[in-house]
Coordinates of C-alpha atoms and ligand atoms in Angstrom, one line a residue:
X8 CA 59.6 108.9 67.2
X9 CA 62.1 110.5 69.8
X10 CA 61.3 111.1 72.9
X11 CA 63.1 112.9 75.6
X12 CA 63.5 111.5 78.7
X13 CA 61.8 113.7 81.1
X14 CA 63.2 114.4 85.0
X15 CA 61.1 116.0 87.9
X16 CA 62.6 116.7 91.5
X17 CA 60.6 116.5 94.4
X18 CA 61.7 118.2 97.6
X19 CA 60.9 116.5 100.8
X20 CA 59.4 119.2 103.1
X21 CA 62.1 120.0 105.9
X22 CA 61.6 118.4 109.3
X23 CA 62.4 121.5 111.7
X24 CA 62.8 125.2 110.9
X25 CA 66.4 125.0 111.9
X26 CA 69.4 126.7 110.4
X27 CA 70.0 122.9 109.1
X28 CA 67.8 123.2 106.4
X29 CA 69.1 123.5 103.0
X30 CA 68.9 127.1 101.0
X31 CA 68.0 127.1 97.8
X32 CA 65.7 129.3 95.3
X33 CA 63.4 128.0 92.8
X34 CA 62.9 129.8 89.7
X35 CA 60.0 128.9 87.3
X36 CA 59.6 125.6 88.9
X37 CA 62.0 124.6 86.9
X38 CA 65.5 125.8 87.8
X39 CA 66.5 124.6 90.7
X40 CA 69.8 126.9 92.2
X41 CA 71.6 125.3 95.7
X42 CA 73.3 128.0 97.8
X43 CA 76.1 126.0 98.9
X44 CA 76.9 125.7 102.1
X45 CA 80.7 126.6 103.6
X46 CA 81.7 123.1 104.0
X47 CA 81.0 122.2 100.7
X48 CA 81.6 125.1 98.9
X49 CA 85.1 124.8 100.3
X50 CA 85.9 121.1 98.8
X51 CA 84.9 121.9 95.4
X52 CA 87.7 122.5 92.8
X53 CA 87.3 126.0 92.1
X54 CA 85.9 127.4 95.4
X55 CA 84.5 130.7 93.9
X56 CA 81.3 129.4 93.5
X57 CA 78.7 129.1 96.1
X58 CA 75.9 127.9 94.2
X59 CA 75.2 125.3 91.7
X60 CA 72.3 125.0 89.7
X61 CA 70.4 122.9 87.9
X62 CA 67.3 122.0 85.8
X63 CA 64.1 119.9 85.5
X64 CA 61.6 119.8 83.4
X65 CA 59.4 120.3 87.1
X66 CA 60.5 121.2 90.3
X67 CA 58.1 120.1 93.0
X68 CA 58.4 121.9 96.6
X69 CA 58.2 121.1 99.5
X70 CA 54.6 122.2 99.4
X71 CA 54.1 119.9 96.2
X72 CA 50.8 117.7 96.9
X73 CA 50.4 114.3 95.6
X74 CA 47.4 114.7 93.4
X75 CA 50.2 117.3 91.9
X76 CA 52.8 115.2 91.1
X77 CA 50.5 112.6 90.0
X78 CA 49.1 115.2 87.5
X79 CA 51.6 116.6 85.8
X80 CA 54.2 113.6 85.7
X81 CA 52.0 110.3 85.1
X82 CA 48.9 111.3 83.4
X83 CA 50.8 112.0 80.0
X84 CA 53.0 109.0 80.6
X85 CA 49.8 106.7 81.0
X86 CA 48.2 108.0 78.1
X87 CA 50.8 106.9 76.2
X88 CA 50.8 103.7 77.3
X89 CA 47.2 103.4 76.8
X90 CA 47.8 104.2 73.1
X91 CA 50.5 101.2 73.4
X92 CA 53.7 102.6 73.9
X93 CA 56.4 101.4 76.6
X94 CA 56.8 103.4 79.7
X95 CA 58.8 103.8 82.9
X96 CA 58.4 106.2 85.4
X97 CA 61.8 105.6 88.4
X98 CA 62.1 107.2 92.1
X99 CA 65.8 108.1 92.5
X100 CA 66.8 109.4 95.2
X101 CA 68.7 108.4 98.8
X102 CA 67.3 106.6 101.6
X103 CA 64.5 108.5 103.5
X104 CA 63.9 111.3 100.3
X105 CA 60.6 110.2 99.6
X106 CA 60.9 107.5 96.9
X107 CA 58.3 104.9 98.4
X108 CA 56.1 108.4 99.6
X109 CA 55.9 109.4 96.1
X110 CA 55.2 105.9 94.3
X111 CA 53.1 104.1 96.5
X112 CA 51.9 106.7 99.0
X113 CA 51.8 106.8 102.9
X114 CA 49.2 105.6 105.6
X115 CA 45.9 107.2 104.4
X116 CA 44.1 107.0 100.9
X117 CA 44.5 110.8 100.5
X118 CA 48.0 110.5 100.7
X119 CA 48.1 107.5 98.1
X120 CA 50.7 107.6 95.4
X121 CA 52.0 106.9 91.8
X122 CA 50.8 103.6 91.5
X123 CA 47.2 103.9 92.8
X124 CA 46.4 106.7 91.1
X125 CA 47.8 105.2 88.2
X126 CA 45.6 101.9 88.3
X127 CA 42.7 104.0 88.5
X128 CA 43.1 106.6 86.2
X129 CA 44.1 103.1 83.8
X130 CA 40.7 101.8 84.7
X131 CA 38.7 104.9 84.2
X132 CA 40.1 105.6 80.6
X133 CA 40.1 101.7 79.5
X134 CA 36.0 101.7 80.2
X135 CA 35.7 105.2 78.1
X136 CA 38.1 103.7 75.4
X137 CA 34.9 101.4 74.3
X138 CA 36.3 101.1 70.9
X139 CA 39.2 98.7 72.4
X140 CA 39.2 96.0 74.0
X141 CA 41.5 95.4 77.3
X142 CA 43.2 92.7 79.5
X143 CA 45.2 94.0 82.2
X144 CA 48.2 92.2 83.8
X145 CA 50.8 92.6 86.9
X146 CA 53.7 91.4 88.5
X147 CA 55.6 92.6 91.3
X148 CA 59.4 92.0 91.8
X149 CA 62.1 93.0 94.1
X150 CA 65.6 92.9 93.4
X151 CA 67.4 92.6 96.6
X152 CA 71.6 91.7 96.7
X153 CA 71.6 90.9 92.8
X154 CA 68.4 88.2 93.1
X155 CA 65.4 89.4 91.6
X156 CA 62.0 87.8 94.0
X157 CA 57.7 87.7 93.1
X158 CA 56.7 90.0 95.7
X159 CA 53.4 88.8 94.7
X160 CA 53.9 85.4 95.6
X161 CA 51.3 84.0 98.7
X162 CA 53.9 81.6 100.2
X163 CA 56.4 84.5 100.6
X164 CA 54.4 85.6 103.4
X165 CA 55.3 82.3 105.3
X166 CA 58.8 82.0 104.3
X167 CA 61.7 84.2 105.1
X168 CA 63.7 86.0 101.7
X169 CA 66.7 83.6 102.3
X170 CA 64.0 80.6 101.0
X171 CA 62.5 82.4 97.9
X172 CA 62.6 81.3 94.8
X173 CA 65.2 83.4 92.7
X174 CA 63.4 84.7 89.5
X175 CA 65.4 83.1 86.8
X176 CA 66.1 85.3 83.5
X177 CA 66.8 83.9 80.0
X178 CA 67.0 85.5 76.6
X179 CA 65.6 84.1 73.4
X180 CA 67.3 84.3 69.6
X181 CA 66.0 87.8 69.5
X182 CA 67.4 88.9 72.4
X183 CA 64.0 89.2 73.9
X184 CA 64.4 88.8 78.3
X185 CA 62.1 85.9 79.5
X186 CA 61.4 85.3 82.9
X187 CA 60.6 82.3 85.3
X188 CA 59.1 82.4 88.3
X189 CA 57.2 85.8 88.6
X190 CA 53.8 85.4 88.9
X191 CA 51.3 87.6 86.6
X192 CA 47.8 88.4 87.9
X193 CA 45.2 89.3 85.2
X194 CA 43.3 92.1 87.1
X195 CA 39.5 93.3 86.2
X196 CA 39.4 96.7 88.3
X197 CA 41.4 99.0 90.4
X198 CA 40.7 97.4 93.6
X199 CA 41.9 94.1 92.6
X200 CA 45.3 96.1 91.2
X201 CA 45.4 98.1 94.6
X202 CA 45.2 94.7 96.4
X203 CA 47.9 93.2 94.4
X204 CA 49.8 96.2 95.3
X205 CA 48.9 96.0 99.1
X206 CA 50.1 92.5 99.3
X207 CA 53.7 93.2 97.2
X208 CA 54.0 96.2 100.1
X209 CA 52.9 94.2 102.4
X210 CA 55.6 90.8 101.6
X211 CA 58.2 93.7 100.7
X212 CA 58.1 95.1 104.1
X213 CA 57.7 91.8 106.2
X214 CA 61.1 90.3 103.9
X215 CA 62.4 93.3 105.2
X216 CA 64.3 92.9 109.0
X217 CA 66.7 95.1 110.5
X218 CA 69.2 92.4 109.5
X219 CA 68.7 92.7 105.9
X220 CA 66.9 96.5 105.3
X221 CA 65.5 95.0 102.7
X222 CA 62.7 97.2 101.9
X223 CA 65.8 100.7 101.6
X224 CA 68.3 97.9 99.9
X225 CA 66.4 96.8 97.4
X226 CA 64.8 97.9 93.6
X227 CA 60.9 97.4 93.5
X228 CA 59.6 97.8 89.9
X229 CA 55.6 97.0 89.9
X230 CA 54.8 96.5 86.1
X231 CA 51.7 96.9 84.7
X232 CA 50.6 95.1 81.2
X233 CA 48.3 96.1 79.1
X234 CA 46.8 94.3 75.9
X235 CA 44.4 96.1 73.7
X236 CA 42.6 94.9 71.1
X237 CA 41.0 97.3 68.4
X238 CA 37.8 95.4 67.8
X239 CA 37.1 96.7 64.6
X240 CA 40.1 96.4 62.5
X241 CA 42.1 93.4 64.1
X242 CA 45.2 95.6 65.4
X243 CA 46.3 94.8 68.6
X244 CA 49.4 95.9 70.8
X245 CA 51.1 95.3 74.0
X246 CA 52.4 98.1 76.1
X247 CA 54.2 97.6 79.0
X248 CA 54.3 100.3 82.1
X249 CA 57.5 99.6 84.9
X250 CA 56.6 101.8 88.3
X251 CA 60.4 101.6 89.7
X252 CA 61.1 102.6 93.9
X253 CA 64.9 102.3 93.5
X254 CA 67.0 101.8 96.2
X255 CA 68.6 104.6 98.6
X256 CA 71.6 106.2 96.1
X257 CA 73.6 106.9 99.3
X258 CA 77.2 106.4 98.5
X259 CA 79.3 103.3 100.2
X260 CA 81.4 106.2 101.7
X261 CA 78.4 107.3 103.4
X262 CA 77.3 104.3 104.6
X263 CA 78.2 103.5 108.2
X264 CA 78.4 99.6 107.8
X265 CA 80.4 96.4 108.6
X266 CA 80.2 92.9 108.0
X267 CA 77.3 91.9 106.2
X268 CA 76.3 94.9 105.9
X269 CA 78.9 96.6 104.1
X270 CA 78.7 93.6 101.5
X271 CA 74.6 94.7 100.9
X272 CA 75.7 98.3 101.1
X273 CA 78.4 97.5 98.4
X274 CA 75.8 95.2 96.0
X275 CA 73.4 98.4 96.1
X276 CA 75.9 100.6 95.6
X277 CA 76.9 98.7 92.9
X278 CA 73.7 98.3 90.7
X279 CA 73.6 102.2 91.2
X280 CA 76.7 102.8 89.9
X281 CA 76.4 100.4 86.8
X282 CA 73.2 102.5 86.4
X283 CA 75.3 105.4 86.6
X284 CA 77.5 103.6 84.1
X285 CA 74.6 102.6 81.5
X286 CA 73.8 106.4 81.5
X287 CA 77.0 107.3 81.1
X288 CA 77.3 105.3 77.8
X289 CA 74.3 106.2 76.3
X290 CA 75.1 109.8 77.2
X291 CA 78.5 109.4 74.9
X292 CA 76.9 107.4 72.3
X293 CA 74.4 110.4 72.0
X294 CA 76.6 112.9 71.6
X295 CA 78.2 110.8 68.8
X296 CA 80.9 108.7 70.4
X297 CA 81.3 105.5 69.0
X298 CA 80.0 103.3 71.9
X299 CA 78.1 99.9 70.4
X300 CA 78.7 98.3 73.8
X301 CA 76.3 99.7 76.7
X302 CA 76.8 97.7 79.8
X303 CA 73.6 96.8 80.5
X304 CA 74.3 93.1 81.4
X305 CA 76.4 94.3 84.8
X306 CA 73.7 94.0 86.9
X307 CA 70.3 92.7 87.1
X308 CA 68.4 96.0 87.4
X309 CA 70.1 97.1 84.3
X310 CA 69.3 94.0 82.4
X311 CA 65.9 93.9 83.2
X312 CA 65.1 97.8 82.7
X313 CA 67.3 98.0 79.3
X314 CA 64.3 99.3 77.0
X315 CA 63.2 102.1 79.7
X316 CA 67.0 103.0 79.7
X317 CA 68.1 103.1 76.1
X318 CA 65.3 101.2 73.9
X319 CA 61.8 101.2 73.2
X320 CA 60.5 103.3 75.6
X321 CA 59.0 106.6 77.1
X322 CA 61.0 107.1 80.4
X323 CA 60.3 109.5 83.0
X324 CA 62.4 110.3 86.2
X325 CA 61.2 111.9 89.5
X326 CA 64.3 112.6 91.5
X327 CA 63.5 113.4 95.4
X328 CA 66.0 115.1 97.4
X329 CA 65.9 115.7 101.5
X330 CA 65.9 119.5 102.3
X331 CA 68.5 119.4 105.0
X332 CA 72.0 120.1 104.6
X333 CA 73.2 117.6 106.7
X334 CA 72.8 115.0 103.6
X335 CA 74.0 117.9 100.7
X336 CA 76.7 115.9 99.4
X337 CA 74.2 113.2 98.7
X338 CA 71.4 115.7 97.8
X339 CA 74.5 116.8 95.2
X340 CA 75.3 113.8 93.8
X341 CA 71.2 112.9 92.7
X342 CA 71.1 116.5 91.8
X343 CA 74.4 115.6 89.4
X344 CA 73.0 112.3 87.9
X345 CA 69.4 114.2 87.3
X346 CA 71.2 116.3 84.8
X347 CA 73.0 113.3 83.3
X348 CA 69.8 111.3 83.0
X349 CA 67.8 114.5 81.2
X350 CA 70.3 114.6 78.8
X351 CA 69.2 111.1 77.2
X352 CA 66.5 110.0 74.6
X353 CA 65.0 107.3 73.4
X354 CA 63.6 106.1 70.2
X355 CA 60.0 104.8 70.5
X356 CA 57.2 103.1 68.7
X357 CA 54.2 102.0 69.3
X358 CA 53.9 98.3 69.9
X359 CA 51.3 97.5 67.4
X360 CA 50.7 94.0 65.3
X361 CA 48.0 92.9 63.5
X362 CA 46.3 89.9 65.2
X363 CA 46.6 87.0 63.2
X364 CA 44.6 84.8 65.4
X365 CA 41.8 87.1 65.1
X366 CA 42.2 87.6 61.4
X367 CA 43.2 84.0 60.8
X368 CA 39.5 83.0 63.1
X369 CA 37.5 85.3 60.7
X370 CA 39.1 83.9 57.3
X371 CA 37.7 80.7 58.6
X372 CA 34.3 81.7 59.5
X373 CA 34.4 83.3 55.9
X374 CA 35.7 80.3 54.6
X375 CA 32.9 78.4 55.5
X376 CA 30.4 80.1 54.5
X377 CA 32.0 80.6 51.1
X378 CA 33.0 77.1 50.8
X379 CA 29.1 76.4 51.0
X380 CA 28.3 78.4 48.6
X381 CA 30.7 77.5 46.2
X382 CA 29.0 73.9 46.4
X383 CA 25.9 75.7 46.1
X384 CA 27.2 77.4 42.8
X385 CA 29.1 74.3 41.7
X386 CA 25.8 72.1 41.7
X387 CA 24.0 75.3 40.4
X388 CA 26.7 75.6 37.7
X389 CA 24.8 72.2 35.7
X390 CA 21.8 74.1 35.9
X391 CA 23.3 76.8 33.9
X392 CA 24.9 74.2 31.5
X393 CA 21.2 72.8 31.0
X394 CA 20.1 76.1 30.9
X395 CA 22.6 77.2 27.8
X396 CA 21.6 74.1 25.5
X397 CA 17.9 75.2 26.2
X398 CA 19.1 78.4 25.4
X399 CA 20.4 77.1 22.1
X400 CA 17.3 75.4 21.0
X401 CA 15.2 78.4 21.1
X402 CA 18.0 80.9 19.7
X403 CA 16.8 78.4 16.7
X404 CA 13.8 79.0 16.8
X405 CA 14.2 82.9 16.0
X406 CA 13.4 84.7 13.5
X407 CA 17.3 85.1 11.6
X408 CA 19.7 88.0 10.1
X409 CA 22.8 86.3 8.2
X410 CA 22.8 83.9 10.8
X411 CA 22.3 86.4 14.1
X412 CA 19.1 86.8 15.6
X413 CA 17.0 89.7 14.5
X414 CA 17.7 92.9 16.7
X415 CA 19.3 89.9 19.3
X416 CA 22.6 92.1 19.7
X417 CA 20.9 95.8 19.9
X418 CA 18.8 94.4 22.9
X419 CA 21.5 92.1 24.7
X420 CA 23.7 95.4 24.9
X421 CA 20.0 97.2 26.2
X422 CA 20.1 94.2 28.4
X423 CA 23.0 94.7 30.4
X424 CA 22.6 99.0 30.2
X425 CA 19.2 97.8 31.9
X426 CA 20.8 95.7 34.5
X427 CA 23.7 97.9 35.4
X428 CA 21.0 100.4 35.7
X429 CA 22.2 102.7 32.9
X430 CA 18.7 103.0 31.8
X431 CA 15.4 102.8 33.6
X432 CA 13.4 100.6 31.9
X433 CA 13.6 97.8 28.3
X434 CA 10.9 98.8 25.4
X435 CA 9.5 95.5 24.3
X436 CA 7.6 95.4 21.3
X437 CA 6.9 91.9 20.7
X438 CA 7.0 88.2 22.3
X439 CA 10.3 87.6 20.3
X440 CA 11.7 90.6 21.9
X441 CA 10.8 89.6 25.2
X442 CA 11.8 85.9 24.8
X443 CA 15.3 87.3 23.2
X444 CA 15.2 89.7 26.6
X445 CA 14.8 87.1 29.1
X446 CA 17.6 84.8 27.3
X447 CA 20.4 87.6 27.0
X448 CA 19.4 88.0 31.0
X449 CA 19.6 84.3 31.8
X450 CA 23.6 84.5 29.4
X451 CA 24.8 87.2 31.5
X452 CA 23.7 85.8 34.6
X453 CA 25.9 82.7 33.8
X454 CA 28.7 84.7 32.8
X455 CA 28.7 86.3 36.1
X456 CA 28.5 83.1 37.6
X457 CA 31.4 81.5 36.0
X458 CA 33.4 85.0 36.7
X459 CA 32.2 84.3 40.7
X460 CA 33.1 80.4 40.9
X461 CA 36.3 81.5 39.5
X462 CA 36.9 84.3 42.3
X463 CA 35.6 81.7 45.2
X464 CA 37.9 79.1 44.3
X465 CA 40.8 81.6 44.0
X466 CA 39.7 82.6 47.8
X467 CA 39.5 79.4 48.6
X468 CA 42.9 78.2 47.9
X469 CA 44.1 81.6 49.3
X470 CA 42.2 80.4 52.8
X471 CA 43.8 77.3 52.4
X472 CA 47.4 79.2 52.4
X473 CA 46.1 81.0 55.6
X474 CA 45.6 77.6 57.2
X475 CA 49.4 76.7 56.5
X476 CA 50.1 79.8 57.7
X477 CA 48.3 79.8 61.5
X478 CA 49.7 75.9 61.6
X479 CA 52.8 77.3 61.3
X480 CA 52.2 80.1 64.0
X481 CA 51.0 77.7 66.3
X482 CA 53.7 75.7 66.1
X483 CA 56.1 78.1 67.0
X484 CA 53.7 79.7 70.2
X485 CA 53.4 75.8 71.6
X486 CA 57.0 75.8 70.9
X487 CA 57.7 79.0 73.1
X488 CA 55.0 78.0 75.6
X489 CA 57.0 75.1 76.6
X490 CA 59.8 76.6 76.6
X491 CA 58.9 79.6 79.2
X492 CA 56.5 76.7 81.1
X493 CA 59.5 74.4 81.7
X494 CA 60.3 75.4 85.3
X495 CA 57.6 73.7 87.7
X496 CA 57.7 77.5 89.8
X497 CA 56.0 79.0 87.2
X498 CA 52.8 79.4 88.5
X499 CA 49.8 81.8 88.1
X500 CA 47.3 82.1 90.2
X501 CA 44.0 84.6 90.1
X502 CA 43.4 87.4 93.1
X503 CA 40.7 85.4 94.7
X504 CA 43.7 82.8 95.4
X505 CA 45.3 85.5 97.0
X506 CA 45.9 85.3 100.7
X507 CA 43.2 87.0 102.9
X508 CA 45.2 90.4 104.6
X509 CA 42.7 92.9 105.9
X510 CA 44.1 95.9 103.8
X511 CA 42.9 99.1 103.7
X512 CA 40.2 99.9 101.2
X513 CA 39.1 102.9 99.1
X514 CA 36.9 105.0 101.5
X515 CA 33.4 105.3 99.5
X516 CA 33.7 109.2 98.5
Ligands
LIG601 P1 62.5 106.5 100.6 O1 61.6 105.5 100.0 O2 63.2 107.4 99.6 O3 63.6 105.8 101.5 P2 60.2 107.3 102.1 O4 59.3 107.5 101.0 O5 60.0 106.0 102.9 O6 61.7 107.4 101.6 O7 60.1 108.6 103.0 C1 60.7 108.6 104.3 C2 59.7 109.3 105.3 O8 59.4 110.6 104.9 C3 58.3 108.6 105.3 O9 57.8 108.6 106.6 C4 57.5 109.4 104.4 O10 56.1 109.4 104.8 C5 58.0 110.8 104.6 N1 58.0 111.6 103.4 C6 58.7 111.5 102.3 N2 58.4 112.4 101.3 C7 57.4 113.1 101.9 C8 56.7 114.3 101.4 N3 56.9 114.8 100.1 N4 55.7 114.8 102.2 C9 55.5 114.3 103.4 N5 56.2 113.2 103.9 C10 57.1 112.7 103.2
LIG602 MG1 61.6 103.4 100.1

């Protein structure tokens, strides 16, 4: 299935009333025109114009609430990865736009964001969804100067960023990304996932010094998990939702920076600019060029995002622009790669496997039982043996037509019409019938018998298969298992190992 990537703008309400702020009109709140200002209308190529526009699939104002944005952009997005299909919703935008305002939220639970309104609009559906069953995960990374870091790691809180441990990334035959050193949380109920994401805040912001700007420098992508398990016909999936607070998209030109610095500035810069470039080729190979190579491998971010960018996944952008002219060149330039990213789509599927543990687990319980009663049947099946040469003796002592039992074939077939339940009842007219009645009974029940032996021992052997198989499967998981437990970092913990921070909680309303 196709989807189109979808891109919202948010405008970040204008901090005075002066003549600073930038002028613009909104049409349908979705066409988005900039009056340009003289400055900038007078570097462009062909000066004649002085306005640009461009379009969104939502514009958001700068009156834009947001329970609003939550509404319209994540609600659909969730609900598809509740029905198990990948999804990524990114912030892009520069420094100060309203990125970490829109994902995570500011001070007060009113003004919470993205992400806790997305953990608890997961919880409230997964408890309606009764027909599934759930197991929620998350991790929490930063990628800071090409190093990707557990932001949900306790001793993080102790140590500064220069100590962390560096989450390692390797790929498997399949090209699948496997990572070491993140910690994932299993999580029961939105408080414990608003916790977890206090505490990634929390280390994000105390990494963060005026040395280092971590917390404006750096990706954050907060990546929720979800395992479902359809508990009446074995299907399960695994969809996977990234949150992503990008870092500022200023440009190096615009950065006023030296040193150290400049060399952060640059990195950033960078990993925007091969994200620039990743769009850029999937753009062309779109539009039919014949591009197999995308760069995703140039940076980190890029690598670790490639199935939100150009895989298996529903991707959604919310671009947020300040409303000032002082910053329109950069308000431009995210404006410019807005249209670029809209232009992309993606090819999705829902993640969906048949659980062979859980079929595997049942065969055996079946097994079991059926084993048993094929022994039953087995010892049973000398029974029916004996029963046959008794058979035989009285067969001889009917009454005989050239060698065939009077009227014996006339009531066998009334026999089986009788216990097929063709016809109601048997007319028996004497002791002979009856006897010859009972016998034809006592034949077709061993028939069947011999038919049903046959069938258990068929699905026994096939059971037998199924064991080879699941050896087979657990083989290989052990086998993967050790491979992704081979660093000594790895390590996950559950919330109530979590270090005690008094954060705020969810007012009772
Ligand atoms: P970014 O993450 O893009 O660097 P922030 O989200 O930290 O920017 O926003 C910078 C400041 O502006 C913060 O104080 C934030 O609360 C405020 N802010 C951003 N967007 C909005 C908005 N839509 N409404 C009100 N305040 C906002
Ligand atoms: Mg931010």
């Amino acid at each position: 299935m196709k989807s189109q990537f979808e891109v919202y703008l948010r405008l970040k309400p204008s901090n005075n009333q002066s003549q600073n702020a930038m002028q613009y009109q909104l049409n349908h709140n979705k066409r988005l025109q900039v009056i340009l200002p003289r400055h900038v209308k007078f570097g462009l190529v062909n000066n004649s114009r002085d306005n640009l526009e461009f379009n969104f699939t939502h514009v958001f104002d700068q009156k834009s609430t947001q329970e609003q944005v939550f509404s319209t952009v994540t609600i659909p997005v969730i609900n598809s990865f509740l029905d198990g299909y990948n999804a990524t919703i990114f912030a892009y935008g520069q420094t100060g736009s309203g990125k970490t305002y829109t994902m995570s939220g500011a001070e007060t639970w009113q003004l919470r964001g993205v992400i806790p309104r997305a953990l608890s609009y997961i919880f409230d559906e997964i408890d309606k969804r009764t027909k599934f069953e759930y197991k929620i995960y998350i991790s929490f990374m930063e990628i800071y100067n090409e190093n990707a870091y557990d932001l949900l790691e306790k001793r993080h809180l102790e140590t500064p960023l220069e100590q962390w441990n560096k989450i390692a990334l390797y790929e498997d035959d399949q090209n699948n990304i496997h990572l070491k050193n993140l910690s994932i949380h299993q999580c029961n109920n939105e408080q414990e996932g608003i916790d977890l994401l206090m505490m990634g805040n929390f280390i994000r912001q105390v990494s963060s010094t005026p040395m280092n700007q971590s917390s404006s420098r750096s990706h954050c992508i907060f990546t929720v998990t979800l395992e479902g398990c359809d508990t009446t016909s074995e299907t399960c999936f695994v969809s996977k939702l990234h949150l992503v607070d990008l870092a500022g998209s200023e440009r190096i030109s615009k950065s006023q920076v030296e040193g150290n610095l400049l060399n952060e500035a640059k990195y950033i810069n960078l990993s925007l600019t091969y994200l620039e470039q990743v769009i850029i080729a999937l753009n062309e190979r779109m539009k039919g060029a014949n591009r197999q190579h995308i760069p995703y491998r140039n940076s980190l971010m890029t690598t670790l995002l490639k199935d939100s960018l150009g895989g298996n996944c529903k991707t959604v952008m919310i671009s947020t622009i300040s409303s000032e002219n002082d910053n329109i060149e950069e308000t431009l330039s995210t404006l410019r790669f807005s249209q670029r990213v809209g232009q992309l789509e993606n090819e999705i599927r829902r993640n969906e496997k048949i659980d062979l543990e859980a079929v595997v687990k049942r065969l055996e319980q079946e097994k079991l039982i059926l084993i048993r009663e094929l022994e039953q049947y087995q010892r049973g099946g000398n029974v029916v043996n004996s029963n046959n040469k008794k058979l035989q003796t009285q067969q001889q002592m009917l009454p005989m037509t050239n060698g065939i039992p009077l009227n014996q074939k006339e009531i066998t077939e009334k026999v089986e019409l009788y216990l097929n339940e063709r016809i109601p009842q048997l007319d028996i007219k004497s002791v002979e019938e009856a006897q010859i009645c009972f016998e034809a009974m006592k034949d077709l029940y061993n028939t069947r018998m011999k038919e049903y032996v046959t069938e258990l021992t068929f699905i026994s052997e096939k059971l037998q298969k199924y064991d080879e198989i699941l050896t087979r499967k657990k083989e290989q998981s052990s086998f993967l298992e050790q491979k992704e437990n081979s660093s000594p970092e790895v390590e996950v913990y559950r919330r109530n190992e979590s270090p005690q921070i008094n954060f705020k909680k969810k007012p009772n309303q």
